[in-house]
PDB file of C-alpha atoms and ligand atoms in Angstrom:
ATOM      1  CA  MET A 157      70.470 174.122 349.402  1.00 93.00           C
ATOM      2  CA  LYS A 158      67.477 171.883 349.773  1.00 94.00           C
ATOM      3  CA  ILE A 159      65.839 171.831 353.222  1.00 96.00           C
ATOM      4  CA  LEU A 160      63.648 168.760 353.637  1.00 97.00           C
ATOM      5  CA  LYS A 161      61.987 169.467 356.994  1.00 97.00           C
ATOM      6  CA  ILE A 162      62.514 170.806 360.488  1.00 98.00           C
ATOM      7  CA  ASP A 163      64.477 167.958 362.029  1.00 97.00           C
ATOM      8  CA  HIS A 164      64.207 169.039 365.642  1.00 97.00           C
ATOM      9  CA  ILE A 165      63.839 171.940 368.016  1.00 98.00           C
ATOM     10  CA  GLY A 166      66.581 171.973 370.652  1.00 97.00           C
ATOM     11  CA  ILE A 167      65.408 173.144 374.065  1.00 98.00           C
ATOM     12  CA  ALA A 168      67.898 173.849 376.839  1.00 98.00           C
ATOM     13  CA  VAL A 169      66.805 172.584 380.266  1.00 98.00           C
ATOM     14  CA  GLY A 170      68.441 172.409 383.664  1.00 97.00           C
ATOM     15  CA  SER A 171      67.391 168.782 384.069  1.00 97.00           C
ATOM     16  CA  VAL A 172      65.924 166.367 381.517  1.00 98.00           C
ATOM     17  CA  ASP A 173      64.503 164.279 384.380  1.00 97.00           C
ATOM     18  CA  GLU A 174      62.620 167.248 385.782  1.00 97.00           C
ATOM     19  CA  ARG A 175      61.321 168.544 382.443  1.00 98.00           C
ATOM     20  CA  LYS A 176      60.436 165.235 380.769  1.00 98.00           C
ATOM     21  CA  SER A 177      56.969 164.894 382.334  1.00 97.00           C
ATOM     22  CA  PHE A 178      55.803 168.219 380.855  1.00 98.00           C
ATOM     23  CA  TRP A 179      56.408 166.870 377.348  1.00 98.00           C
ATOM     24  CA  THR A 180      54.892 163.451 378.038  1.00 98.00           C
ATOM     25  CA  ASP A 181      52.103 163.973 380.612  1.00 98.00           C
ATOM     26  CA  ILE A 182      51.012 167.497 379.626  1.00 98.00           C
ATOM     27  CA  MET A 183      51.834 167.713 375.901  1.00 98.00           C
ATOM     28  CA  GLY A 184      51.135 164.034 375.264  1.00 98.00           C
ATOM     29  CA  LEU A 185      54.314 163.236 373.350  1.00 98.00           C
ATOM     30  CA  SER A 186      56.135 159.951 373.733  1.00 98.00           C
ATOM     31  CA  PHE A 187      59.668 159.756 375.041  1.00 98.00           C
ATOM     32  CA  ALA A 188      61.867 158.052 372.434  1.00 97.00           C
ATOM     33  CA  GLY A 189      65.094 157.777 374.407  1.00 96.00           C
ATOM     34  CA  SER A 190      68.121 159.776 375.386  1.00 96.00           C
ATOM     35  CA  GLU A 191      71.752 159.950 374.372  1.00 95.00           C
ATOM     36  CA  THR A 192      74.854 161.684 375.686  1.00 95.00           C
ATOM     37  CA  VAL A 193      76.849 163.496 373.019  1.00 92.00           C
ATOM     38  CA  GLN A 194      80.254 163.725 374.641  1.00 90.00           C
ATOM     39  CA  GLU A 195      81.714 166.172 372.143  1.00 87.00           C
ATOM     40  CA  GLN A 196      78.965 168.727 372.812  1.00 90.00           C
ATOM     41  CA  LYS A 197      78.858 168.001 376.544  1.00 95.00           C
ATOM     42  CA  VAL A 198      75.163 167.409 376.423  1.00 96.00           C
ATOM     43  CA  LEU A 199      72.547 164.845 377.371  1.00 97.00           C
ATOM     44  CA  THR A 200      69.783 164.812 374.757  1.00 96.00           C
ATOM     45  CA  ALA A 201      66.264 163.400 375.119  1.00 97.00           C
ATOM     46  CA  PHE A 202      63.942 162.944 372.136  1.00 97.00           C
ATOM     47  CA  PHE A 203      60.179 163.397 371.805  1.00 98.00           C
ATOM     48  CA  PRO A 204      58.999 162.766 368.218  1.00 98.00           C
ATOM     49  CA  VAL A 205      56.361 165.103 366.724  1.00 97.00           C
ATOM     50  CA  GLY A 206      55.299 163.885 363.284  1.00 97.00           C
ATOM     51  CA  GLU A 207      58.464 163.948 361.169  1.00 95.00           C
ATOM     52  CA  SER A 208      60.250 166.226 363.626  1.00 97.00           C
ATOM     53  CA  GLU A 209      61.285 166.031 367.256  1.00 97.00           C
ATOM     54  CA  VAL A 210      61.458 168.065 370.392  1.00 98.00           C
ATOM     55  CA  GLU A 211      64.973 167.559 371.727  1.00 97.00           C
ATOM     56  CA  LEU A 212      65.716 168.459 375.339  1.00 98.00           C
ATOM     57  CA  LEU A 213      69.317 169.382 376.059  1.00 98.00           C
ATOM     58  CA  GLU A 214      70.897 169.123 379.492  1.00 98.00           C
ATOM     59  CA  SER A 215      74.511 170.126 379.943  1.00 97.00           C
ATOM     60  CA  THR A 216      76.893 167.463 381.235  1.00 97.00           C
ATOM     61  CA  SER A 217      79.596 170.000 382.048  1.00 96.00           C
ATOM     62  CA  PRO A 218      79.649 173.596 383.357  1.00 95.00           C
ATOM     63  CA  ASP A 219      81.729 174.723 380.357  1.00 94.00           C
ATOM     64  CA  GLY A 220      79.513 173.161 377.662  1.00 93.00           C
ATOM     65  CA  PRO A 221      77.540 175.249 375.139  1.00 92.00           C
ATOM     66  CA  VAL A 222      74.198 174.433 376.781  1.00 95.00           C
ATOM     67  CA  ALA A 223      75.510 175.429 380.233  1.00 97.00           C
ATOM     68  CA  LYS A 224      76.638 178.744 378.762  1.00 94.00           C
ATOM     69  CA  TYR A 225      73.267 179.234 377.114  1.00 94.00           C
ATOM     70  CA  LEU A 226      71.408 178.549 380.392  1.00 97.00           C
ATOM     71  CA  GLU A 227      73.653 180.972 382.238  1.00 96.00           C
ATOM     72  CA  LYS A 228      72.934 183.751 379.753  1.00 94.00           C
ATOM     73  CA  LYS A 229      69.320 183.171 378.813  1.00 94.00           C
ATOM     74  CA  GLY A 230      67.833 180.531 381.100  1.00 97.00           C
ATOM     75  CA  GLU A 231      65.760 177.607 379.879  1.00 98.00           C
ATOM     76  CA  GLY A 232      64.196 177.872 376.427  1.00 97.00           C
ATOM     77  CA  ILE A 233      64.643 177.191 372.722  1.00 97.00           C
ATOM     78  CA  GLN A 234      68.376 176.954 372.091  1.00 96.00           C
ATOM     79  CA  HIS A 235      68.460 175.976 368.416  1.00 96.00           C
ATOM     80  CA  ILE A 236      66.413 174.910 365.416  1.00 97.00           C
ATOM     81  CA  ALA A 237      67.677 172.104 363.212  1.00 97.00           C
ATOM     82  CA  PHE A 238      66.851 171.768 359.534  1.00 98.00           C
ATOM     83  CA  CYS A 239      67.303 168.526 357.690  1.00 98.00           C
ATOM     84  CA  VAL A 240      69.120 168.984 354.380  1.00 98.00           C
ATOM     85  CA  GLU A 241      69.644 166.608 351.505  1.00 96.00           C
ATOM     86  CA  ASP A 242      73.397 167.182 351.238  1.00 96.00           C
ATOM     87  CA  ILE A 243      75.121 168.892 354.166  1.00 97.00           C
ATOM     88  CA  GLU A 244      78.469 169.394 352.405  1.00 97.00           C
ATOM     89  CA  ALA A 245      76.784 171.113 349.452  1.00 97.00           C
ATOM     90  CA  ALA A 246      74.729 173.240 351.871  1.00 97.00           C
ATOM     91  CA  LEU A 247      77.861 174.377 353.756  1.00 98.00           C
ATOM     92  CA  GLU A 248      79.645 175.180 350.492  1.00 97.00           C
ATOM     93  CA  GLU A 249      76.671 177.223 349.341  1.00 97.00           C
ATOM     94  CA  LEU A 250      76.480 179.139 352.633  1.00 97.00           C
ATOM     95  CA  LYS A 251      80.220 179.828 352.560  1.00 97.00           C
ATOM     96  CA  ALA A 252      79.911 181.112 348.997  1.00 97.00           C
ATOM     97  CA  LYS A 253      77.126 183.423 350.200  1.00 97.00           C
ATOM     98  CA  GLY A 254      79.430 184.769 352.926  1.00 96.00           C
ATOM     99  CA  VAL A 255      77.522 183.234 355.846  1.00 97.00           C
ATOM    100  CA  LYS A 256      79.593 182.821 358.995  1.00 97.00           C
ATOM    101  CA  LEU A 257      79.646 179.197 360.177  1.00 97.00           C
ATOM    102  CA  ILE A 258      80.519 177.620 363.520  1.00 96.00           C
ATOM    103  CA  ASP A 259      81.272 174.352 361.742  1.00 96.00           C
ATOM    104  CA  GLU A 260      82.936 174.547 358.349  1.00 95.00           C
ATOM    105  CA  LYS A 261      82.816 170.771 358.145  1.00 96.00           C
ATOM    106  CA  PRO A 262      80.073 168.450 359.365  1.00 97.00           C
ATOM    107  CA  ARG A 263      80.546 166.621 362.667  1.00 94.00           C
ATOM    108  CA  ILE A 264      78.639 163.727 364.193  1.00 91.00           C
ATOM    109  CA  GLY A 265      75.676 164.572 366.411  1.00 88.00           C
ATOM    110  CA  ALA A 266      73.018 162.586 368.284  1.00 85.00           C
ATOM    111  CA  GLY A 267      71.700 159.555 366.429  1.00 85.00           C
ATOM    112  CA  GLY A 268      74.774 159.495 364.179  1.00 87.00           C
ATOM    113  CA  ALA A 269      73.477 162.420 362.101  1.00 93.00           C
ATOM    114  CA  ARG A 270      76.012 164.667 360.375  1.00 96.00           C
ATOM    115  CA  ILE A 271      75.486 168.149 361.725  1.00 96.00           C
ATOM    116  CA  ALA A 272      76.865 171.683 361.442  1.00 97.00           C
ATOM    117  CA  PHE A 273      75.925 174.960 363.118  1.00 96.00           C
ATOM    118  CA  LEU A 274      75.628 178.373 361.504  1.00 97.00           C
ATOM    119  CA  HIS A 275      76.926 181.306 363.518  1.00 95.00           C
ATOM    120  CA  PRO A 276      74.096 183.171 365.313  1.00 91.00           C
ATOM    121  CA  LYS A 277      75.695 186.471 364.223  1.00 93.00           C
ATOM    122  CA  ALA A 278      74.942 185.477 360.627  1.00 94.00           C
ATOM    123  CA  THR A 279      71.321 184.539 361.366  1.00 94.00           C
ATOM    124  CA  ASN A 280      70.062 187.477 363.435  1.00 92.00           C
ATOM    125  CA  GLY A 281      70.450 185.679 366.726  1.00 90.00           C
ATOM    126  CA  ILE A 282      69.015 182.250 365.912  1.00 93.00           C
ATOM    127  CA  LEU A 283      71.269 179.259 366.372  1.00 95.00           C
ATOM    128  CA  ILE A 284      70.588 177.166 363.269  1.00 97.00           C
ATOM    129  CA  GLU A 285      71.769 173.592 362.881  1.00 97.00           C
ATOM    130  CA  LEU A 286      71.838 171.735 359.596  1.00 98.00           C
ATOM    131  CA  CYS A 287      71.663 167.989 359.706  1.00 97.00           C
ATOM    132  CA  GLU A 288      71.814 165.165 357.247  1.00 97.00           C
ATOM    133  CA  ARG A 289      70.471 161.727 358.116  1.00 93.00           C
ATOM    134  CA  LYS A 290      71.047 158.657 356.021  1.00 82.00           C
TER     135      LYS A 290
HETATM  136 ZN1   ZN B 135      70.313 169.749 367.510  1.00 57.01          ZN
END
């Protein structure tokens, strides 16, 4: 598998509106927009950092994955996303290596990227996302 870069760091927050000013006014990043990803029950907000992004994640539903994360762990880094050249090949390779996956097939994430999550049990507790952008 060829990882090209860290695509984004996903940070779970209670409210994007409330947390946005820390990333803009204090950290000096620019806000590049937000998007609701219905399937993951999440509102995402993007703050580019070089070739990567900080991505804030606010749950849009009490039964979404980010809501569950907040309940268990509170606000903080929820996942790290790596950009790969070929997501299908990467998933095949991981499967062949016996790595447990949440997504066996890529699905569509924010910005139209094809994404897939590895199971945190297979990664020593880190939720890892792979993504492929055209
Ligand atoms: Zn992500």
